[in-house]
CSV table of C-alpha atoms in Angstrom, one decimal:
chain,number,residue,atom,x,y,z
A,1,MET,CA,-19.8,-37.8,13.2
A,2,ILE,CA,-23.6,-37.6,12.8
A,3,THR,CA,-24.6,-34.1,13.6
A,4,ARG,CA,-28.1,-34.1,12.2
A,5,PHE,CA,-29.7,-34.8,15.6
A,6,LEU,CA,-27.9,-32.3,17.7
A,7,SER,CA,-29.9,-29.3,18.7
A,8,GLU,CA,-27.5,-27.6,21.1
A,9,VAL,CA,-23.8,-27.7,21.8
A,10,ARG,CA,-22.3,-25.8,24.7
A,11,THR,CA,-18.5,-25.9,25.4
A,12,SER,CA,-16.2,-24.0,27.7
A,13,PHE,CA,-12.4,-24.4,27.5
A,14,ASN,CA,-9.2,-22.7,28.1
A,15,PRO,CA,-7.3,-22.7,24.8
A,16,PHE,CA,-4.0,-22.5,26.6
A,17,SER,CA,-4.5,-25.9,28.2
A,18,PRO,CA,-3.6,-28.9,26.1
A,19,LEU,CA,-6.9,-30.6,27.3
A,20,SER,CA,-8.9,-28.1,25.2
A,21,LYS,CA,-7.9,-29.8,22.0
A,22,THR,CA,-10.9,-32.2,22.1
A,23,ALA,CA,-13.4,-29.4,22.5
A,24,ARG,CA,-11.9,-27.5,19.7
A,25,THR,CA,-11.8,-30.5,17.4
A,26,PHE,CA,-15.5,-31.2,18.2
A,27,LEU,CA,-16.4,-27.6,17.2
A,28,ALA,CA,-14.5,-27.9,14.0
A,29,GLN,CA,-16.5,-31.0,13.0
A,30,LEU,CA,-19.8,-29.3,13.1
A,31,PRO,CA,-21.0,-28.7,9.5
A,32,PRO,CA,-20.8,-25.2,8.0
A,33,ASP,CA,-24.6,-24.7,7.9
A,34,ALA,CA,-25.2,-26.0,11.5
A,35,ARG,CA,-26.4,-22.7,12.9
A,36,SER,CA,-28.7,-22.0,10.0
A,37,GLN,CA,-30.2,-25.5,10.5
A,38,GLY,CA,-31.2,-24.4,14.0
A,39,MET,CA,-28.4,-25.8,16.1
A,40,VAL,CA,-27.4,-23.6,19.0
A,41,ILE,CA,-23.7,-23.4,19.4
A,42,LYS,CA,-22.2,-21.6,22.4
A,43,SER,CA,-18.5,-21.7,23.2
A,44,THR,CA,-17.0,-19.9,26.1
A,45,ILE,CA,-13.3,-19.2,26.0
A,46,LEU,CA,-11.8,-19.1,29.5
A,47,PRO,CA,-8.9,-16.9,30.4
A,48,ARG,CA,-5.4,-18.3,30.3
A,49,THR,CA,-5.1,-18.6,34.1
A,50,SER,CA,-8.3,-20.6,34.6
A,51,THR,CA,-7.9,-24.1,35.8
A,52,GLN,CA,-11.4,-25.1,35.0
A,53,LYS,CA,-11.7,-28.4,33.1
A,54,PRO,CA,-13.1,-28.3,29.5
A,55,GLU,CA,-16.7,-29.1,29.3
A,56,LEU,CA,-19.1,-30.2,26.5
A,57,ALA,CA,-22.8,-30.3,26.9
A,58,VAL,CA,-24.8,-31.7,24.0
A,59,LYS,CA,-28.5,-31.8,23.6
A,60,PHE,CA,-30.3,-34.0,21.0
A,61,LYS,CA,-33.4,-33.2,19.1
A,62,ASP,CA,-35.4,-35.7,21.2
A,63,GLY,CA,-34.4,-33.8,24.3
A,64,LYS,CA,-31.7,-36.1,25.6
A,65,LYS,CA,-28.9,-34.2,27.3
A,66,LEU,CA,-25.3,-35.5,27.3
A,67,LYS,CA,-22.6,-34.0,29.4
A,68,LEU,CA,-19.1,-35.1,28.6
A,69,ASP,CA,-15.9,-34.6,30.7
A,70,LEU,CA,-13.4,-33.7,28.0
A,71,ALA,CA,-10.4,-33.8,30.4
A,72,THR,CA,-10.2,-37.6,30.2
A,73,MET,CA,-11.7,-38.2,26.7
A,74,ARG,CA,-10.1,-38.3,23.4
A,75,SER,CA,-11.7,-36.8,20.3
A,76,THR,CA,-12.7,-40.2,18.9
A,77,GLU,CA,-14.2,-41.3,22.2
A,78,VAL,CA,-16.3,-38.1,22.2
A,79,MET,CA,-17.5,-38.8,18.7
A,80,ALA,CA,-18.3,-42.4,19.5
A,81,GLU,CA,-20.3,-41.3,22.5
A,82,VAL,CA,-22.3,-38.7,20.6
A,83,ASP,CA,-22.9,-41.1,17.6
A,84,ARG,CA,-24.2,-43.8,19.9
A,85,HIS,CA,-27.4,-41.9,20.6
A,86,SER,CA,-27.5,-40.3,17.1
A,87,ARG,CA,-27.6,-43.7,15.5
A,88,ILE,CA,-30.6,-44.7,17.7
A,89,LEU,CA,-32.4,-41.6,16.5
A,90,ALA,CA,-31.4,-42.3,12.9
A,91,ARG,CA,-32.9,-45.8,13.2
A,92,LYS,CA,-36.1,-44.4,14.7
A,93,GLU,CA,-36.4,-41.9,11.9
A,94,GLU,CA,-35.8,-44.6,9.3
A,95,LEU,CA,-38.5,-46.9,10.8
A,96,SER,CA,-41.1,-44.2,11.1
A,97,GLY,CA,-40.4,-43.2,7.5
B,1,MET,CA,48.3,-47.9,-65.3
B,2,PRO,CA,45.9,-45.7,-67.2
B,3,PRO,CA,42.2,-45.6,-66.0
B,4,ARG,CA,40.0,-48.1,-67.5
B,5,ILE,CA,37.2,-45.7,-68.2
B,6,ARG,CA,38.5,-42.9,-70.1
B,7,LEU,CA,37.5,-39.6,-68.8
B,8,GLN,CA,37.7,-36.5,-70.8
B,9,THR,CA,39.6,-33.6,-69.3
B,10,ARG,CA,36.4,-31.5,-69.6
B,11,GLN,CA,34.6,-33.8,-67.2
B,12,LEU,CA,37.3,-33.5,-64.5
B,13,LYS,CA,36.7,-29.8,-64.2
B,14,VAL,CA,34.9,-28.7,-61.0
B,15,ARG,CA,31.9,-26.8,-61.9
B,16,ILE,CA,30.7,-23.8,-59.9
B,17,TYR,CA,27.2,-22.9,-60.7
B,18,HIS,CA,26.2,-19.3,-60.3
B,19,HIS,CA,22.5,-19.6,-59.3
B,20,GLN,CA,22.0,-16.0,-58.5
B,21,ILE,CA,18.7,-15.2,-57.0
B,22,PRO,CA,18.1,-11.6,-57.7
B,23,SER,CA,16.9,-10.6,-54.3
B,24,GLN,CA,19.6,-12.5,-52.3
B,25,PRO,CA,23.2,-11.9,-52.8
B,26,CYS,CA,25.4,-14.9,-52.7
B,27,PHE,CA,28.0,-15.5,-50.1
B,28,TYR,CA,30.5,-18.3,-49.9
B,29,ALA,CA,31.4,-19.4,-46.4
B,30,SER,CA,34.7,-20.7,-47.8
B,31,LEU,CA,35.6,-17.3,-49.0
B,32,ALA,CA,34.9,-15.6,-45.7
B,33,THR,CA,37.9,-14.8,-43.5
B,34,ALA,CA,37.3,-16.3,-40.1
B,35,THR,CA,37.9,-13.7,-37.4
B,36,THR,CA,38.1,-15.0,-33.8
B,37,PRO,CA,37.9,-12.2,-31.3
B,38,ALA,CA,40.9,-12.0,-29.2
B,39,PRO,CA,40.3,-12.9,-25.5
B,40,PRO,CA,40.0,-9.8,-23.3
B,41,ILE,CA,43.1,-8.9,-21.4
B,42,GLU,CA,41.4,-9.7,-18.1
B,43,GLN,CA,41.1,-13.3,-19.1
B,44,THR,CA,44.6,-13.6,-20.3
B,45,ILE,CA,46.2,-12.3,-17.1
B,46,HIS,CA,43.8,-13.9,-14.5
B,47,SER,CA,42.8,-17.5,-14.2
B,48,VAL,CA,39.3,-18.8,-14.3
B,49,SER,CA,37.2,-17.5,-11.3
B,50,PRO,CA,36.4,-20.0,-8.5
B,51,ILE,CA,33.4,-22.2,-8.9
B,52,ALA,CA,30.1,-21.3,-7.3
B,53,ARG,CA,29.0,-24.2,-5.2
B,54,PHE,CA,25.5,-22.8,-4.7
B,55,PRO,CA,23.7,-19.5,-5.5
B,56,PRO,CA,24.1,-17.0,-2.7
B,57,THR,CA,20.3,-16.7,-2.3
B,58,GLN,CA,19.8,-20.5,-2.2
B,59,PRO,CA,22.0,-22.0,0.5
B,60,PRO,CA,21.5,-25.8,0.9
B,61,SER,CA,18.6,-26.5,3.3
B,62,HIS,CA,17.9,-29.4,5.7
B,63,LYS,CA,14.7,-30.5,3.9
B,64,PRO,CA,14.5,-30.4,0.1
B,65,PRO,CA,13.9,-26.8,-0.7
B,66,GLU,CA,11.6,-27.3,-3.7
B,67,VAL,CA,8.8,-28.9,-1.8
B,68,ARG,CA,5.8,-26.8,-0.7
B,69,LYS,CA,6.4,-27.6,3.0
B,70,SER,CA,9.9,-26.0,3.0
B,71,GLN,CA,8.6,-22.9,1.2
B,72,LEU,CA,5.7,-22.5,3.7
B,73,HIS,CA,8.1,-23.0,6.6
B,74,ARG,CA,10.3,-20.2,5.2
B,75,GLU,CA,7.3,-18.0,4.6
B,76,TYR,CA,5.9,-18.5,8.1
B,77,GLN,CA,9.3,-17.8,9.6
B,78,SER,CA,9.5,-14.5,7.8
B,79,LEU,CA,5.9,-13.7,8.8
B,80,LEU,CA,6.7,-14.4,12.4
B,81,LYS,CA,9.9,-12.4,12.4
B,82,SER,CA,8.4,-9.4,10.6
B,83,SER,CA,5.1,-9.1,12.5
B,84,PRO,CA,5.3,-8.3,16.2
B,85,LEU,CA,1.5,-8.7,16.6
B,86,ILE,CA,-0.3,-11.9,15.5
B,87,LEU,CA,-3.8,-12.8,16.3
B,88,ILE,CA,-4.7,-16.5,16.3
B,89,PHE,CA,-8.2,-17.6,15.4
B,90,GLN,CA,-9.8,-21.0,15.0
B,91,HIS,CA,-12.0,-21.2,12.0
B,92,ASN,CA,-14.8,-23.8,12.0
B,93,ASN,CA,-15.8,-24.8,8.5
B,94,LEU,CA,-16.2,-21.4,7.0
B,95,ARG,CA,-17.5,-21.2,3.4
B,96,ALA,CA,-15.6,-19.4,0.7
B,97,VAL,CA,-18.4,-16.7,0.5
B,98,GLU,CA,-18.1,-16.1,4.2
B,99,TRP,CA,-14.3,-15.8,4.0
B,100,MET,CA,-14.7,-13.3,1.2
B,101,GLY,CA,-17.1,-11.2,3.2
B,102,ILE,CA,-15.0,-11.2,6.3
B,103,ARG,CA,-11.9,-10.2,4.3
B,104,ARG,CA,-13.8,-7.4,2.7
B,105,GLU,CA,-15.1,-6.1,5.9
B,106,LEU,CA,-11.7,-6.3,7.6
B,107,ALA,CA,-10.1,-4.3,4.8
B,108,ILE,CA,-12.8,-1.7,4.9
B,109,ALA,CA,-12.5,-1.2,8.7
B,110,LEU,CA,-8.7,-1.0,8.5
B,111,ARG,CA,-8.8,1.5,5.7
B,112,LYS,CA,-11.1,3.7,7.8
B,113,VAL,CA,-8.5,3.6,10.6
B,114,ASP,CA,-5.9,4.5,8.1
B,115,ALA,CA,-7.9,7.4,6.8
B,116,GLU,CA,-8.3,8.7,10.4
B,117,LEU,CA,-4.6,8.4,11.1
B,118,ALA,CA,-3.7,10.1,7.9
B,119,ALA,CA,-6.1,12.9,8.7
B,120,ALA,CA,-4.3,13.3,12.1
B,121,GLY,CA,-1.0,13.6,10.2
B,122,GLN,CA,0.5,10.2,11.1
B,123,LYS,CA,2.4,8.1,8.6
B,124,ASP,CA,1.9,4.6,10.2
B,125,LEU,CA,-0.6,3.3,7.7
B,126,TYR,CA,-0.7,-0.5,7.7
B,127,ALA,CA,-4.2,-1.3,6.3
B,128,ASP,CA,-3.0,-3.0,3.2
B,129,ALA,CA,-0.5,-5.1,5.1
B,130,ILE,CA,-3.0,-6.6,7.5
B,131,LYS,CA,-4.8,-9.6,6.2
B,132,ILE,CA,-6.4,-12.7,7.6
B,133,GLN,CA,-4.8,-15.9,6.3
B,134,ILE,CA,-5.3,-19.6,6.9
B,135,ILE,CA,-2.1,-21.4,7.9
B,136,GLN,CA,-0.9,-24.9,7.8
B,137,THR,CA,-0.9,-25.4,11.6
B,138,GLY,CA,1.9,-27.9,12.0
B,139,ILE,CA,4.3,-26.1,9.7
B,140,PHE,CA,3.5,-22.8,11.5
B,141,ALA,CA,4.2,-24.4,14.9
B,142,SER,CA,7.5,-25.7,13.6
B,143,ALA,CA,8.4,-22.3,12.1
B,144,LEU,CA,7.5,-20.7,15.5
B,145,ARG,CA,9.9,-23.1,17.2
B,146,VAL,CA,12.7,-22.1,14.9
B,147,VAL,CA,12.0,-18.4,15.4
B,148,GLU,CA,11.8,-18.7,19.2
B,149,PHE,CA,14.6,-21.1,19.9
B,150,TYR,CA,17.1,-20.6,17.1
B,151,ASN,CA,19.4,-17.6,17.4
B,152,PRO,CA,22.2,-18.0,15.0
B,153,GLU,CA,25.4,-16.3,16.0
B,154,THR,CA,27.3,-14.2,13.4
B,155,THR,CA,27.4,-16.4,10.4
B,156,GLU,CA,30.8,-17.5,9.3
B,157,LEU,CA,29.7,-17.8,5.7
B,158,PRO,CA,32.3,-16.3,3.4
B,159,THR,CA,31.6,-12.7,2.5
B,160,GLN,CA,33.2,-13.2,-0.8
B,161,HIS,CA,31.0,-15.4,-2.9
B,162,PRO,CA,32.4,-17.2,-5.9
B,163,SER,CA,29.6,-16.1,-8.2
B,164,ASN,CA,30.2,-12.5,-7.3
B,165,PRO,CA,32.1,-10.8,-10.2
B,166,ALA,CA,33.9,-8.6,-7.7
B,167,THR,CA,35.6,-11.6,-6.1
B,168,ALA,CA,39.2,-12.0,-7.3
B,169,SER,CA,40.0,-15.3,-8.7
B,170,SER,CA,43.0,-15.6,-6.4
B,171,ALA,CA,40.7,-15.2,-3.3
B,172,GLN,CA,40.9,-18.0,-0.8
B,173,ILE,CA,37.3,-19.0,-0.4
B,174,PRO,CA,36.6,-21.7,2.1
B,175,ASN,CA,34.9,-24.7,0.5
B,176,VAL,CA,31.3,-24.3,1.4
B,177,LYS,CA,29.9,-27.6,0.3
B,178,PRO,CA,26.5,-27.8,-1.2
B,179,THR,CA,25.4,-30.1,1.5
B,180,PRO,CA,23.2,-29.3,4.5
B,181,GLU,CA,25.7,-30.9,6.8
B,182,ASP,CA,28.0,-27.9,6.6
B,183,SER,CA,27.8,-26.3,10.0
B,184,ARG,CA,28.5,-22.8,8.7
B,185,LEU,CA,25.1,-22.6,7.1
B,186,ALA,CA,22.9,-20.7,9.6
B,187,HIS,CA,19.7,-19.7,7.8
B,188,GLY,CA,16.3,-20.6,9.0
B,189,LEU,CA,16.0,-23.8,6.9
B,190,SER,CA,19.5,-25.1,7.7
B,191,ARG,CA,20.2,-28.2,9.6
B,192,ARG,CA,21.4,-26.3,12.6
B,193,ALA,CA,18.1,-24.5,12.8
B,194,HIS,CA,16.2,-27.8,12.5
B,195,GLU,CA,18.3,-29.3,15.3
B,196,ALA,CA,17.8,-26.3,17.6
B,197,ALA,CA,14.1,-26.3,17.0
B,198,SER,CA,13.6,-30.0,17.4
B,199,ASP,CA,14.6,-30.0,21.0
B,200,ARG,CA,11.4,-31.3,22.6
B,201,LYS,CA,12.4,-30.2,26.1
B,202,LYS,CA,11.8,-26.6,25.2
B,203,LYS,CA,8.1,-25.7,25.3
B,204,LEU,CA,6.3,-23.0,23.5
B,205,ASP,CA,3.6,-20.9,25.3
B,206,LEU,CA,1.5,-20.9,22.2
B,207,ALA,CA,1.9,-24.6,21.4
B,208,PRO,CA,-1.5,-25.7,22.8
B,209,LEU,CA,-3.2,-23.1,20.6
B,210,LEU,CA,-1.6,-24.4,17.4
B,211,SER,CA,-3.7,-27.4,16.6
B,212,GLY,CA,-6.7,-27.8,14.4
B,213,PRO,CA,-7.9,-25.3,11.8
B,214,ILE,CA,-6.1,-22.0,12.5
B,215,ALA,CA,-6.1,-18.6,10.8
B,216,VAL,CA,-3.8,-15.7,11.7
B,217,VAL,CA,-4.0,-12.0,11.3
B,218,ALA,CA,-0.5,-10.5,11.2
B,219,PHE,CA,0.2,-6.9,11.9
B,220,PRO,CA,3.4,-5.2,10.8
B,221,ALA,CA,3.6,-3.2,14.0
B,222,VAL,CA,1.9,-3.2,17.4
B,223,SER,CA,-0.7,-0.6,16.5
B,224,PRO,CA,-3.6,-0.6,19.0
B,225,GLN,CA,-5.9,1.4,16.7
B,226,HIS,CA,-5.6,-1.2,13.9
B,227,LEU,CA,-5.9,-4.0,16.4
B,228,LYS,CA,-9.1,-2.5,17.8
B,229,ALA,CA,-10.6,-2.2,14.3
B,230,ALA,CA,-9.7,-5.8,13.5
B,231,LEU,CA,-11.1,-7.1,16.8
B,232,SER,CA,-14.3,-5.2,16.4
B,233,ILE,CA,-14.8,-6.9,13.1
B,234,LEU,CA,-13.6,-10.4,13.8
B,235,SER,CA,-14.7,-10.9,17.4
B,236,PRO,CA,-16.9,-8.1,18.4
B,237,SER,CA,-17.7,-7.7,22.2
B,238,ALA,CA,-20.0,-5.0,23.5
B,239,PRO,CA,-18.3,-2.2,25.5
B,240,ASN,CA,-14.9,-1.8,24.0
B,241,PHE,CA,-15.0,-3.5,20.7
B,242,PRO,CA,-18.5,-2.9,19.3
B,243,ALA,CA,-19.4,-4.3,15.9
B,244,PRO,CA,-20.0,-1.6,13.3
B,245,LYS,CA,-23.6,-0.3,13.3
B,246,ARG,CA,-26.0,-1.4,10.6
B,247,LYS,CA,-26.4,2.1,9.2
B,248,ALA,CA,-22.6,2.7,9.1
B,249,SER,CA,-21.8,-0.5,7.3
B,250,PRO,CA,-24.7,-2.5,6.0
B,251,SER,CA,-22.5,-5.0,4.3
B,252,TYR,CA,-21.2,-6.2,7.6
B,253,HIS,CA,-24.7,-7.3,8.6
B,254,GLU,CA,-25.1,-9.5,5.5
B,255,PRO,CA,-25.9,-13.1,6.6
B,256,ALA,CA,-22.8,-14.5,4.9
B,257,VAL,CA,-20.5,-12.2,7.0
B,258,GLN,CA,-22.4,-12.8,10.2
B,259,ASN,CA,-22.4,-16.5,9.8
B,260,GLY,CA,-18.7,-16.5,9.1
B,261,ILE,CA,-18.0,-14.4,12.2
B,262,GLN,CA,-19.9,-16.7,14.4
B,263,LYS,CA,-17.6,-19.5,13.3
B,264,LEU,CA,-14.4,-17.6,14.0
B,265,MET,CA,-13.1,-18.1,17.6
B,266,MET,CA,-10.3,-15.9,18.8
B,267,LEU,CA,-7.9,-18.1,20.8
B,268,GLY,CA,-5.1,-15.7,21.6
B,269,ALA,CA,-2.3,-13.6,20.3
B,270,ARG,CA,1.4,-13.3,20.1
B,271,VAL,CA,2.5,-9.8,21.0
B,272,ASP,CA,6.2,-9.0,20.9
B,273,GLY,CA,7.1,-12.6,21.3
B,274,LYS,CA,4.8,-13.2,24.2
B,275,ALA,CA,1.6,-15.2,24.3
B,276,PHE,CA,-1.5,-13.3,25.2
B,277,ASP,CA,-5.0,-14.7,25.9
B,278,GLN,CA,-8.2,-13.1,24.7
B,279,GLU,CA,-8.4,-10.6,27.6
B,280,GLY,CA,-4.8,-9.6,27.3
B,281,THR,CA,-5.2,-8.9,23.6
B,282,LYS,CA,-8.3,-6.9,24.3
B,283,GLY,CA,-6.3,-4.9,26.8
B,284,VAL,CA,-3.7,-4.1,24.2
B,285,GLY,CA,-6.4,-3.2,21.7
B,286,SER,CA,-8.1,-0.8,24.2
B,287,ILE,CA,-5.1,1.4,24.8
B,288,PRO,CA,-6.6,4.9,24.2
B,289,GLY,CA,-5.0,6.8,21.4
B,290,GLY,CA,-2.6,4.0,20.4
B,291,LEU,CA,1.1,4.1,21.0
B,292,ASP,CA,1.1,7.9,20.9
B,293,GLY,CA,-1.5,7.9,23.7
B,294,LEU,CA,0.7,5.7,25.7
B,295,ARG,CA,3.6,8.0,25.2
B,296,ALA,CA,1.5,11.0,26.2
B,297,GLN,CA,0.5,9.1,29.4
B,298,LEU,CA,4.2,8.4,30.1
B,299,VAL,CA,5.2,12.0,29.6
B,300,GLY,CA,2.4,13.1,31.9
B,301,MET,CA,3.4,10.7,34.5
B,302,LEU,CA,7.1,11.8,34.3
B,303,GLN,CA,6.1,15.4,34.5
B,304,ASN,CA,3.9,14.7,37.6
B,305,MET,CA,6.8,12.8,39.1
B,306,GLY,CA,9.1,15.8,38.4
B,307,ALA,CA,6.7,18.1,40.2
B,308,GLY,CA,6.6,15.7,43.1
B,309,VAL,CA,10.3,15.6,43.3
B,310,THR,CA,10.7,19.3,43.4
B,311,ASN,CA,7.9,19.5,46.0
B,312,ALA,CA,9.7,17.0,48.1
B,313,LEU,CA,13.0,18.7,47.8
B,314,GLU,CA,11.5,22.1,48.5
B,315,GLY,CA,9.6,20.6,51.3
B,316,VAL,CA,12.7,19.6,53.2
B,317,SER,CA,14.1,23.1,53.2
B,318,ARG,CA,10.7,24.5,53.9
B,319,SER,CA,10.2,22.3,56.9
B,320,LEU,CA,13.7,23.0,58.1
B,321,TYR,CA,12.9,26.7,57.9
B,322,PHE,CA,9.6,26.2,59.7
B,323,THR,CA,11.2,24.1,62.5
B,324,MET,CA,14.0,26.7,62.9
B,325,GLU,CA,11.5,29.5,63.0
B,326,GLY,CA,9.4,27.5,65.5
B,327,ARG,CA,12.4,26.9,67.6
B,328,ARG,CA,13.4,30.5,67.6
B,329,TYR,CA,9.9,31.5,68.5
B,330,MET,CA,9.9,29.0,71.4
B,331,MET,CA,13.3,30.2,72.7
B,332,GLU,CA,12.0,33.8,72.6
B,333,GLU,CA,9.0,32.8,74.5
B,334,GLU,CA,11.1,31.1,77.1
B,335,GLU,CA,13.3,34.1,77.5
B,336,LYS,CA,10.2,36.3,77.9
B,337,GLY,CA,8.4,33.8,80.1
B,338,PRO,CA,10.1,34.3,83.5
B,339,GLU,CA,10.0,38.1,83.3
B,340,GLU,CA,6.2,38.1,82.7
B,341,LYS,CA,5.9,35.7,85.7
B,342,LYS,CA,7.9,38.1,87.9
B,343,ASP,CA,5.7,40.9,86.9
B,344,VAL,CA,2.7,38.8,87.9
B,345,GLU,CA,4.3,38.1,91.3
B,346,GLU,CA,5.1,41.7,91.8
B,347,THR,CA,1.5,42.7,91.2
B,348,LYS,CA,0.4,40.1,93.7
B,349,ALA,CA,2.8,41.4,96.3
B,350,GLU,CA,1.4,44.9,96.0
């Protein structure tokens, strides 16, 4: 997953729900120095009884916001979705030098 | 027929050379008398002891016991059985330096708790036994299934083991085969345990937590003080579990430790075999005064209840007394009543 262009990641999930796996995998894929590079990472852990669906909100460095419904998406789909915009940014960066 | 080559009688003599080295005396093996020790009487009157099929500490297991997986499975089972309180964390790409710092801070905080407890005269000092450790998640989940769902009855394994020297050779020992198929084998890695745990209809409460990178903190007893110290280091939250102050422990505020703690997420806990979420765990950690405090609360409650009971029981007799008194008073009044009225009438008549 390309994480260079992410500026903000917000998730909320209930770890006792099997649907939370995607959100947790996403968090585990962020690089170890993400916070020191200026990425804002906020994760809210909901109580066990909560029926709220897991959420993931990603903000890119160009200001684009992406909100993903993790209840229906698999981890690979989330990655593909995030990478789609990251690749555009990567190409722009490459062309501008 | 005489020999063709004539040999002189001198040449037929066997020569023995005496090469005597001054420092080493010469011995002839041929001259030594061979002494074979007589067999001990035990051996002559008993037959050979029965054959050990497997060592008593290594009963045959379902999976090959020498692989890392099996050993980890066994280790996790014993961890789960021996620790009633286990915190479950997700760790997101922590670096070695960060782990080192977190482990150090945790140890320092727990030792502080121990020192306080020791000063109060308690003997439940667990600081050295509590550590944060990364686990192999899948194997841990499997071990948890075995611990939860497999309750072996009294094992029928023979108490007399062939390799035990105390076992008489004439003892009738059932033939425990060194194969995992034997149904008498009931340890945690046995085939029976595997079959009990592989029943997919049984669901674990903690199963959804056990995926991805997981680290656990295992406590040898449910000790709220130690839990509180561990929580205030690993997932500090403002009112009940404050992080140590910068003055009190400057090493906690090093960037490596702080970065590491940001990447640890507490998911839940297993307390006495039950799954707890974050809030429940914090509830356990915020019991004032630990288990002794709870006991004191219970004693206080029972004492209050005793007082209440005596009050209630006394109350019945007291209220009976009051009603009887009241009734007596009323009857006296009634008896007096008409006389007074007569007096009043008499006065009117006058």
